[in-house]
mmCIF file of C-alpha atoms (C1' of nucleotides) in Angstrom:
data_model
loop_
_atom_site.group_PDB
_atom_site.id
_atom_site.type_symbol
_atom_site.label_atom_id
_atom_site.label_comp_id
_atom_site.label_asym_id
_atom_site.label_seq_id
_atom_site.Cartn_x
_atom_site.Cartn_y
_atom_site.Cartn_z
ATOM 1 C CA MET V 1 19.799 3.242 -23.463
ATOM 2 C CA THR V 2 20.867 -0.565 -22.868
ATOM 3 C CA VAL V 3 20.351 -1.761 -19.316
ATOM 4 C CA ASP V 4 23.824 -1.997 -18.522
ATOM 5 C CA GLU V 5 24.462 1.565 -19.221
ATOM 6 C CA ILE V 6 21.929 2.497 -17.258
ATOM 7 C CA LEU V 7 23.858 0.699 -14.222
ATOM 8 C CA HIS V 8 26.802 2.138 -14.784
ATOM 9 C CA GLN V 9 25.554 5.545 -15.364
ATOM 10 C CA TYR V 10 24.107 4.553 -11.475
ATOM 11 C CA ASP V 11 27.610 3.489 -10.260
ATOM 12 C CA LEU V 12 25.340 -0.219 -9.634
ATOM 13 C CA LYS V 13 26.893 -3.712 -9.824
ATOM 14 C CA ASN V 14 25.638 -5.238 -12.969
ATOM 15 C CA THR V 15 23.656 -8.476 -10.407
ATOM 16 C CA GLY V 16 21.165 -10.747 -12.302
ATOM 17 C CA CYS V 17 17.884 -9.250 -10.300
ATOM 18 C CA ARG V 18 18.893 -5.725 -11.366
ATOM 19 C CA LYS V 19 19.435 -6.810 -14.953
ATOM 20 C CA PHE V 20 16.332 -8.885 -15.233
ATOM 21 C CA ILE V 21 13.595 -5.414 -13.685
ATOM 22 C CA LEU V 22 15.677 -3.010 -15.681
ATOM 23 C CA THR V 23 14.679 -4.731 -19.270
ATOM 24 C CA GLU V 24 11.075 -5.987 -18.061
ATOM 25 C CA LEU V 25 10.877 -2.026 -17.216
ATOM 26 C CA LEU V 26 12.761 -1.035 -20.852
ATOM 27 C CA GLN V 27 10.327 -3.299 -22.985
ATOM 28 C CA SER V 28 7.111 -1.937 -21.179
ATOM 29 C CA ASN V 29 5.771 1.149 -21.905
ATOM 30 C CA ALA V 30 3.567 1.159 -19.020
ATOM 31 C CA ALA V 31 4.866 1.507 -15.558
ATOM 32 C CA LEU V 32 4.806 -2.552 -13.474
ATOM 33 C CA SER V 33 3.527 -4.043 -10.452
ATOM 34 C CA GLU V 34 6.164 -6.308 -8.958
ATOM 35 C CA GLU V 35 4.169 -9.456 -9.995
ATOM 36 C CA GLU V 36 4.223 -8.121 -13.635
ATOM 37 C CA ILE V 37 8.036 -7.635 -13.887
ATOM 38 C CA LYS V 38 8.705 -11.203 -12.387
ATOM 39 C CA LYS V 39 5.694 -13.205 -14.585
ATOM 40 C CA PRO V 40 8.179 -14.155 -17.607
ATOM 41 C CA PHE V 41 9.660 -16.109 -14.780
ATOM 42 C CA PRO V 42 8.065 -15.799 -11.743
ATOM 43 C CA GLU V 43 10.841 -18.252 -9.982
ATOM 44 C CA LEU V 44 13.779 -17.144 -11.265
ATOM 45 C CA PHE V 45 14.816 -14.420 -7.938
ATOM 46 C CA ASP V 46 13.971 -14.584 -4.426
ATOM 47 C CA ARG V 47 10.949 -13.011 -3.196
ATOM 48 C CA VAL V 48 13.015 -10.862 -0.847
ATOM 49 C CA THR V 49 15.694 -10.163 -3.545
ATOM 50 C CA PHE V 50 13.034 -9.068 -5.638
ATOM 51 C CA TYR V 51 12.069 -7.131 -2.721
ATOM 52 C CA ARG V 52 15.639 -5.302 -1.799
ATOM 53 C CA THR V 53 16.611 -4.992 -5.479
ATOM 54 C CA LEU V 54 13.370 -2.632 -6.602
ATOM 55 C CA LYS V 55 14.235 -0.831 -3.084
ATOM 56 C CA THR V 56 17.468 -0.623 -3.693
ATOM 57 C CA LEU V 57 16.675 1.360 -7.937
ATOM 58 C CA GLU V 58 14.060 3.554 -6.270
ATOM 59 C CA GLU V 59 16.359 4.902 -3.335
ATOM 60 C CA ARG V 60 19.352 5.227 -6.144
ATOM 61 C CA GLY V 61 16.802 7.488 -8.204
ATOM 62 C CA VAL V 62 16.694 4.249 -11.297
ATOM 63 C CA ILE V 63 12.889 3.489 -11.327
ATOM 64 C CA HIS V 64 9.691 4.985 -9.128
ATOM 65 C CA ARG V 65 7.191 3.814 -7.493
ATOM 66 C CA ILE V 66 3.067 5.058 -8.554
ATOM 67 C CA VAL V 67 1.177 3.754 -5.786
ATOM 68 C CA LEU V 68 -2.360 3.542 -6.788
ATOM 69 C CA HIS V 69 -5.539 4.269 -4.901
ATOM 70 C CA ASP V 70 -6.543 0.709 -4.450
ATOM 71 C CA ASN V 71 -2.713 0.530 -2.943
ATOM 72 C CA THR V 72 -1.461 -1.089 -5.611
ATOM 73 C CA VAL V 73 2.355 -0.290 -6.331
ATOM 74 C CA LYS V 74 3.787 -0.224 -9.543
ATOM 75 C CA TYR V 75 7.373 1.006 -11.196
ATOM 76 C CA ALA V 76 8.537 2.734 -14.054
ATOM 77 C CA LEU V 77 12.075 3.937 -14.979
ATOM 78 C CA ASN V 78 12.984 7.475 -14.405
ATOM 79 C CA GLY V 79 14.001 10.093 -17.129
ATOM 80 C CA HIS V 80 17.456 9.611 -18.246
ATOM 81 C CA HIS V 81 18.167 12.911 -16.295
ATOM 82 C CA PRO V 82 17.839 13.256 -12.894
ATOM 83 C CA ASP V 83 13.727 14.541 -12.705
ATOM 84 C CA GLN V 84 13.432 17.670 -11.116
ATOM 85 C CA ASN V 85 9.879 18.069 -11.511
ATOM 86 C CA PRO V 86 8.065 18.031 -8.540
ATOM 87 C CA LEU V 87 4.683 16.891 -10.304
ATOM 88 C CA HIS V 88 4.694 13.057 -10.535
ATOM 89 C CA ALA V 89 1.298 12.348 -12.219
ATOM 90 C CA HIS V 90 0.076 9.266 -13.651
ATOM 91 C CA PHE V 91 -3.079 7.096 -15.438
ATOM 92 C CA HIS V 92 -4.452 4.316 -14.003
ATOM 93 C CA CYS V 93 -7.322 2.761 -16.701
ATOM 94 C CA GLY V 94 -9.437 0.980 -13.930
ATOM 95 C CA LYS V 95 -10.254 -1.973 -16.954
ATOM 96 C CA CYS V 96 -7.012 -3.366 -17.811
ATOM 97 C CA ASP V 97 -4.951 -1.535 -15.343
ATOM 98 C CA GLU V 98 -2.209 -0.175 -16.937
ATOM 99 C CA VAL V 99 -0.393 2.677 -15.857
ATOM 100 C CA LEU V 100 0.959 5.258 -17.484
ATOM 101 C CA CYS V 101 3.971 7.905 -16.662
ATOM 102 C CA LEU V 102 1.747 11.504 -17.768
ATOM 103 C CA GLN V 103 5.331 13.478 -18.281
ATOM 104 C CA GLY V 104 4.301 17.419 -18.709
ATOM 105 C CA LYS V 105 1.561 17.415 -20.657
ATOM 106 C CA THR V 106 -0.128 18.103 -16.299
ATOM 107 C CA ARG V 107 -0.430 21.485 -14.705
ATOM 108 C CA PHE V 108 -1.347 21.724 -10.915
ATOM 109 C CA ASP V 109 -2.401 24.275 -8.650
ATOM 110 C CA ALA V 110 -3.342 24.488 -4.713
ATOM 111 C CA GLU V 111 -3.965 26.596 -1.920
ATOM 112 C CA LEU V 112 -2.021 25.959 0.696
ATOM 113 C CA PRO V 113 -3.398 26.752 4.466
ATOM 114 C CA ALA V 114 -0.557 29.572 5.178
ATOM 115 C CA ASP V 115 3.174 28.341 5.723
ATOM 116 C CA PHE V 116 2.579 25.451 4.296
ATOM 117 C CA VAL V 117 5.142 24.143 1.742
ATOM 118 C CA SER V 118 4.600 21.667 -1.188
ATOM 119 C CA HIS V 119 8.158 19.472 -1.939
ATOM 120 C CA GLU V 120 6.331 16.677 -3.794
ATOM 121 C CA VAL V 121 3.175 16.308 -6.032
ATOM 122 C CA PHE V 122 1.596 12.958 -6.397
ATOM 123 C CA VAL V 123 -1.455 12.911 -8.468
ATOM 124 C CA VAL V 124 -3.323 9.858 -10.363
ATOM 125 C CA ILE V 125 -5.586 9.878 -12.420
ATOM 126 C CA GLU V 126 -8.317 6.853 -12.922
ATOM 127 C CA GLY V 127 -10.210 6.404 -15.933
ATOM 128 C CA LEU V 128 -10.484 4.506 -19.126
ATOM 129 C CA CYS V 129 -7.562 4.416 -21.545
ATOM 130 C CA ALA V 130 -8.450 4.640 -25.194
ATOM 131 C CA GLY V 131 -8.746 0.516 -25.974
ATOM 132 C CA CYS V 132 -10.882 -0.354 -23.107
ATOM 133 C CA ASN V 133 -12.536 3.164 -23.889
ATOM 134 C CA HIS V 134 -13.709 1.576 -26.815
ATOM 135 C CA LEU V 135 -14.943 -1.238 -26.187
ATOM 136 C CA SER V 136 -17.312 -0.005 -23.626
ATOM 137 C CA MET J 1 -23.879 16.807 12.664
ATOM 138 C CA THR J 2 -23.943 13.594 15.616
ATOM 139 C CA VAL J 3 -22.722 10.388 14.982
ATOM 140 C CA ASP J 4 -26.355 9.383 15.068
ATOM 141 C CA GLU J 5 -27.258 12.037 12.483
ATOM 142 C CA ILE J 6 -24.806 10.863 10.617
ATOM 143 C CA LEU J 7 -25.690 6.864 10.794
ATOM 144 C CA HIS J 8 -30.143 7.466 10.329
ATOM 145 C CA GLN J 9 -29.063 9.939 6.895
ATOM 146 C CA TYR J 10 -27.176 6.535 5.307
ATOM 147 C CA ASP J 11 -29.514 4.174 6.760
ATOM 148 C CA LEU J 12 -27.201 2.175 8.455
ATOM 149 C CA LYS J 13 -27.512 0.350 12.227
ATOM 150 C CA ASN J 14 -26.303 2.537 14.781
ATOM 151 C CA THR J 15 -23.646 0.222 16.385
ATOM 152 C CA GLY J 16 -20.421 0.095 18.791
ATOM 153 C CA CYS J 17 -18.007 0.014 15.998
ATOM 154 C CA ARG J 18 -19.765 2.880 13.870
ATOM 155 C CA LYS J 19 -19.951 5.025 16.873
ATOM 156 C CA PHE J 20 -16.797 4.955 17.734
ATOM 157 C CA ILE J 21 -14.784 5.502 14.359
ATOM 158 C CA LEU J 22 -16.960 7.802 13.330
ATOM 159 C CA THR J 23 -16.962 9.942 17.224
ATOM 160 C CA GLU J 24 -12.949 9.723 16.415
ATOM 161 C CA LEU J 25 -13.150 11.320 12.893
ATOM 162 C CA LEU J 26 -15.991 13.733 13.614
ATOM 163 C CA GLN J 27 -13.915 15.556 16.665
ATOM 164 C CA SER J 28 -10.400 15.226 14.318
ATOM 165 C CA ASN J 29 -9.440 17.460 11.629
ATOM 166 C CA ALA J 30 -6.968 15.477 10.508
ATOM 167 C CA ALA J 31 -7.527 12.166 8.411
ATOM 168 C CA LEU J 32 -6.794 9.000 10.478
ATOM 169 C CA SER J 33 -4.892 6.128 9.882
ATOM 170 C CA GLU J 34 -6.714 3.352 11.708
ATOM 171 C CA GLU J 35 -3.934 2.738 13.659
ATOM 172 C CA GLU J 36 -4.581 6.392 15.028
ATOM 173 C CA ILE J 37 -8.427 5.620 15.819
ATOM 174 C CA LYS J 38 -8.231 2.849 17.355
ATOM 175 C CA LYS J 39 -5.339 4.968 19.425
ATOM 176 C CA PRO J 40 -7.386 5.596 23.293
ATOM 177 C CA PHE J 41 -9.514 2.218 23.472
ATOM 178 C CA PRO J 42 -6.909 -0.485 20.900
ATOM 179 C CA GLU J 43 -8.333 -3.506 21.996
ATOM 180 C CA LEU J 44 -12.206 -2.652 22.382
ATOM 181 C CA PHE J 45 -13.324 -3.829 18.655
ATOM 182 C CA ASP J 46 -11.442 -6.982 16.826
ATOM 183 C CA ARG J 47 -9.198 -6.303 14.249
ATOM 184 C CA VAL J 48 -11.598 -7.583 11.437
ATOM 185 C CA THR J 49 -14.641 -6.147 13.327
ATOM 186 C CA PHE J 50 -12.738 -2.862 11.953
ATOM 187 C CA TYR J 51 -11.436 -4.032 8.944
ATOM 188 C CA ARG J 52 -15.309 -4.494 7.683
ATOM 189 C CA THR J 53 -16.531 -1.565 9.435
ATOM 190 C CA LEU J 54 -13.567 0.754 7.907
ATOM 191 C CA LYS J 55 -15.057 -0.956 4.542
ATOM 192 C CA THR J 56 -18.537 -0.668 5.260
ATOM 193 C CA LEU J 57 -18.522 3.182 5.427
ATOM 194 C CA GLU J 58 -16.385 3.759 2.427
ATOM 195 C CA GLU J 59 -19.043 2.043 0.596
ATOM 196 C CA ARG J 60 -21.879 3.454 1.400
ATOM 197 C CA GLY J 61 -19.645 6.812 1.240
ATOM 198 C CA VAL J 62 -19.862 8.154 4.956
ATOM 199 C CA ILE J 63 -16.241 8.260 4.482
ATOM 200 C CA HIS J 64 -12.656 7.558 2.448
ATOM 201 C CA ARG J 65 -9.625 6.600 2.174
ATOM 202 C CA ILE J 66 -6.144 8.345 1.493
ATOM 203 C CA VAL J 67 -3.605 6.298 -0.354
ATOM 204 C CA LEU J 68 -0.384 8.638 0.720
ATOM 205 C CA HIS J 69 2.739 7.860 -1.226
ATOM 206 C CA ASP J 70 4.343 5.613 1.278
ATOM 207 C CA ASN J 71 1.416 2.812 1.183
ATOM 208 C CA THR J 72 0.379 4.185 4.803
ATOM 209 C CA VAL J 73 -3.631 4.552 4.165
ATOM 210 C CA LYS J 74 -6.165 7.509 6.047
ATOM 211 C CA TYR J 75 -9.107 7.640 6.157
ATOM 212 C CA ALA J 76 -11.792 10.903 6.684
ATOM 213 C CA LEU J 77 -15.345 11.660 6.936
ATOM 214 C CA ASN J 78 -16.929 12.737 3.609
ATOM 215 C CA GLY J 79 -18.539 16.497 3.498
ATOM 216 C CA HIS J 80 -22.344 16.007 4.126
ATOM 217 C CA HIS J 81 -23.366 17.038 0.731
ATOM 218 C CA PRO J 82 -22.431 13.660 -2.060
ATOM 219 C CA ASP J 83 -19.445 14.493 -3.046
ATOM 220 C CA GLN J 84 -19.686 15.234 -6.677
ATOM 221 C CA ASN J 85 -16.287 16.490 -7.112
ATOM 222 C CA PRO J 86 -14.023 14.217 -8.967
ATOM 223 C CA LEU J 87 -10.318 15.577 -7.831
ATOM 224 C CA HIS J 88 -9.516 14.167 -4.109
ATOM 225 C CA ALA J 89 -6.347 16.579 -2.953
ATOM 226 C CA HIS J 90 -4.897 16.352 0.453
ATOM 227 C CA PHE J 91 -2.236 16.737 2.326
ATOM 228 C CA HIS J 92 0.579 15.313 4.372
ATOM 229 C CA CYS J 93 3.162 16.097 6.092
ATOM 230 C CA GLY J 94 6.394 14.168 5.456
ATOM 231 C CA LYS J 95 7.164 15.425 9.249
ATOM 232 C CA CYS J 96 4.059 15.395 11.296
ATOM 233 C CA ASP J 97 2.157 12.966 9.205
ATOM 234 C CA GLU J 98 -0.689 14.932 9.538
ATOM 235 C CA VAL J 99 -2.887 14.732 6.401
ATOM 236 C CA LEU J 100 -5.726 16.941 5.714
ATOM 237 C CA CYS J 101 -8.402 17.739 3.301
ATOM 238 C CA LEU J 102 -8.049 20.378 0.665
ATOM 239 C CA GLN J 103 -11.456 20.786 -0.466
ATOM 240 C CA GLY J 104 -11.840 23.606 -3.115
ATOM 241 C CA LYS J 105 -8.406 25.496 -3.792
ATOM 242 C CA THR J 106 -7.066 23.239 -6.378
ATOM 243 C CA ARG J 107 -6.859 22.546 -9.841
ATOM 244 C CA PHE J 108 -5.541 20.586 -12.310
ATOM 245 C CA ASP J 109 -4.909 19.813 -15.564
ATOM 246 C CA ALA J 110 -3.905 17.165 -18.012
ATOM 247 C CA GLU J 111 -3.353 16.458 -21.754
ATOM 248 C CA LEU J 112 -4.511 12.545 -21.566
ATOM 249 C CA PRO J 113 -3.598 11.086 -24.918
ATOM 250 C CA ALA J 114 -6.378 10.550 -27.182
ATOM 251 C CA ASP J 115 -9.713 9.005 -26.901
ATOM 252 C CA PHE J 116 -8.314 8.274 -22.572
ATOM 253 C CA VAL J 117 -11.190 9.316 -20.251
ATOM 254 C CA SER J 118 -10.679 11.290 -16.793
ATOM 255 C CA HIS J 119 -13.135 9.800 -14.579
ATOM 256 C CA GLU J 120 -11.219 10.568 -11.209
ATOM 257 C CA VAL J 121 -8.211 12.149 -10.025
ATOM 258 C CA PHE J 122 -6.107 11.434 -7.091
ATOM 259 C CA VAL J 123 -3.833 13.627 -5.323
ATOM 260 C CA VAL J 124 -1.220 13.830 -2.619
ATOM 261 C CA ILE J 125 0.958 16.861 -1.893
ATOM 262 C CA GLU J 126 4.032 15.769 0.383
ATOM 263 C CA GLY J 127 5.547 18.402 2.878
ATOM 264 C CA LEU J 128 5.480 20.219 5.635
ATOM 265 C CA CYS J 129 2.722 21.794 7.989
ATOM 266 C CA ALA J 130 2.719 25.302 9.188
ATOM 267 C CA GLY J 131 3.861 23.893 12.424
ATOM 268 C CA CYS J 132 6.895 21.211 11.190
ATOM 269 C CA ASN J 133 7.641 24.441 8.794
ATOM 270 C CA HIS J 134 8.316 26.898 11.722
ATOM 271 C CA LEU J 135 10.093 24.440 14.201
ATOM 272 C CA SER J 136 12.532 23.832 10.832
ATOM 273 C "C1'" DG E 1 44.311 -14.993 -14.616
ATOM 274 C "C1'" DC E 2 43.710 -14.905 -9.662
ATOM 275 C "C1'" DT E 3 42.712 -13.284 -5.251
ATOM 276 C "C1'" DA E 4 40.303 -10.151 -1.788
ATOM 277 C "C1'" DT E 5 37.039 -6.745 -0.327
ATOM 278 C "C1'" DA E 6 31.885 -5.171 -0.576
ATOM 279 C "C1'" DT E 7 27.463 -6.348 -2.165
ATOM 280 C "C1'" DT E 8 23.808 -9.406 -3.336
ATOM 281 C "C1'" DT E 9 21.825 -13.254 -2.440
ATOM 282 C "C1'" DG E 10 18.827 -16.859 -0.638
ATOM 283 C "C1'" DC E 11 16.609 -18.973 3.049
ATOM 284 C "C1'" DA E 12 13.899 -18.687 7.359
ATOM 285 C "C1'" DA E 13 12.351 -16.185 10.361
ATOM 286 C "C1'" DC E 14 8.486 -12.618 11.926
ATOM 287 C "C1'" DA E 15 5.618 -8.615 11.660
ATOM 288 C "C1'" DT E 16 1.546 -6.309 9.037
ATOM 289 C "C1'" DT E 17 -2.251 -6.133 6.804
ATOM 290 C "C1'" DG E 18 -5.738 -7.641 3.478
ATOM 291 C "C1'" DT E 19 -9.620 -11.135 3.459
ATOM 292 C "C1'" DT E 20 -12.635 -14.978 4.568
ATOM 293 C "C1'" DG E 21 -15.862 -18.595 6.856
ATOM 294 C "C1'" DC E 22 -18.752 -19.794 10.562
ATOM 295 C "C1'" DA E 23 -21.337 -19.761 14.872
ATOM 296 C "C1'" DT E 24 -22.643 -16.421 17.826
ATOM 297 C "C1'" DT E 25 -24.755 -11.579 19.541
ATOM 298 C "C1'" DT E 26 -27.577 -7.308 18.763
ATOM 299 C "C1'" DG E 27 -30.253 -3.432 16.347
ATOM 300 C "C1'" DA E 28 -34.516 -2.411 15.203
ATOM 301 C "C1'" DA E 29 -38.951 -3.094 13.123
ATOM 302 C "C1'" DA E 30 -42.950 -4.985 13.634
ATOM 303 C "C1'" DT K 1 -41.539 -8.781 23.082
ATOM 304 C "C1'" DT K 2 -40.629 -11.518 19.318
ATOM 305 C "C1'" DT K 3 -37.908 -11.762 14.905
ATOM 306 C "C1'" DC K 4 -34.283 -11.548 11.453
ATOM 307 C "C1'" DA K 5 -31.325 -9.524 8.460
ATOM 308 C "C1'" DA K 6 -27.291 -7.169 9.455
ATOM 309 C "C1'" DA K 7 -22.908 -6.759 12.850
ATOM 310 C "C1'" DT K 8 -19.582 -9.049 16.046
ATOM 311 C "C1'" DG K 9 -16.124 -11.728 17.172
ATOM 312 C "C1'" DC K 10 -12.739 -15.833 16.580
ATOM 313 C "C1'" DA K 11 -10.182 -18.876 13.855
ATOM 314 C "C1'" DA K 12 -7.842 -19.341 9.931
ATOM 315 C "C1'" DC K 13 -5.137 -18.328 6.313
ATOM 316 C "C1'" DA K 14 -2.886 -14.969 1.424
ATOM 317 C "C1'" DA K 15 -0.307 -11.258 0.571
ATOM 318 C "C1'" DT K 16 3.206 -8.627 1.934
ATOM 319 C "C1'" DG K 17 6.347 -5.724 3.921
ATOM 320 C "C1'" DT K 18 10.637 -6.346 6.644
ATOM 321 C "C1'" DT K 19 15.256 -8.052 9.181
ATOM 322 C "C1'" DG K 20 19.841 -10.965 9.906
ATOM 323 C "C1'" DC K 21 22.895 -14.400 8.805
ATOM 324 C "C1'" DA K 22 25.485 -17.261 5.598
ATOM 325 C "C1'" DA K 23 26.709 -18.734 1.152
ATOM 326 C "C1'" DA K 24 27.244 -16.795 -3.470
ATOM 327 C "C1'" DT K 25 29.037 -12.905 -6.474
ATOM 328 C "C1'" DA K 26 30.432 -8.344 -8.941
ATOM 329 C "C1'" DT K 27 34.357 -6.178 -9.920
ATOM 330 C "C1'" DA K 28 38.864 -3.516 -7.789
ATOM 331 C "C1'" DG K 29 43.650 -4.245 -7.746
ATOM 332 C "C1'" DC K 30 47.776 -7.122 -8.856
#
DNA sequence: GCTATATTTGCAACATTGTTGCATTTGAAA
DNA sequence: TTTCAAATGCAACAATGTTGCAAATATAGC
């Protein structure tokens, strides 16, 4: 799946900022913060353009936001197929700060109070990744 | 459990801002945002004092932060006994914005990649509470 | 390839929240 | 009552979120 194909599939114009963001996310298998995405060319696009482009990509379902417990935000591409799974689980390494999506492979149950309805469940696992775990 | 008892138990000075915040949290069975805590007396304490007091109370283990998927933060008292449970689950009503702690009553499993270690798990369930569910 | 048009972008400006330093005030122990 | 570490208020700054508007640009139709 190329960047151009993704943009076409979601009926989005092929603009510089979108191509840049999607290219960075495609190259990385970890989720990236706005700052991490910008890193190779910090001044290439205006702050506001970046902000609005990320918002658009999220609203159209191309990417999703991951909010960590320290209040920082990372972004990752959605799966190619529209994601029907209401359980969004991510792993955050407290040492190297890397964030991974845990697709499937997770299970969550909750007894909610009577008449409560659950729409989506967001899970963040804080811990150490394999690399950082070995170093310690 | 009174505010004074809590402060004494955690070996914290009995100051105005601390008493105010803990009183508000004790009265509410929902988690509260900084703004919601301040609501009755918005100008009673300086913004910075409020910020630092919340930080102190969190560091000392009196309260805990809940980071929602929309990036907002709420605060709630910890249980009286030091919380050893690494699973922190909360419910957020998307309509009335109320946040509840789900103590126990939740179960989470994840197959992490090899050699990954989990320390804490933060869960936020987005949905509708009983009241808002009935109205819709 | 050219034109028209809706969309995207950059800039300025402002809002909100997080954060630090420092001088003053205050809680509580002696 | 005195003393001192701790808490508070103020000023200031940083980071992030957000809006309005004019200029630039992607693409659909000719």
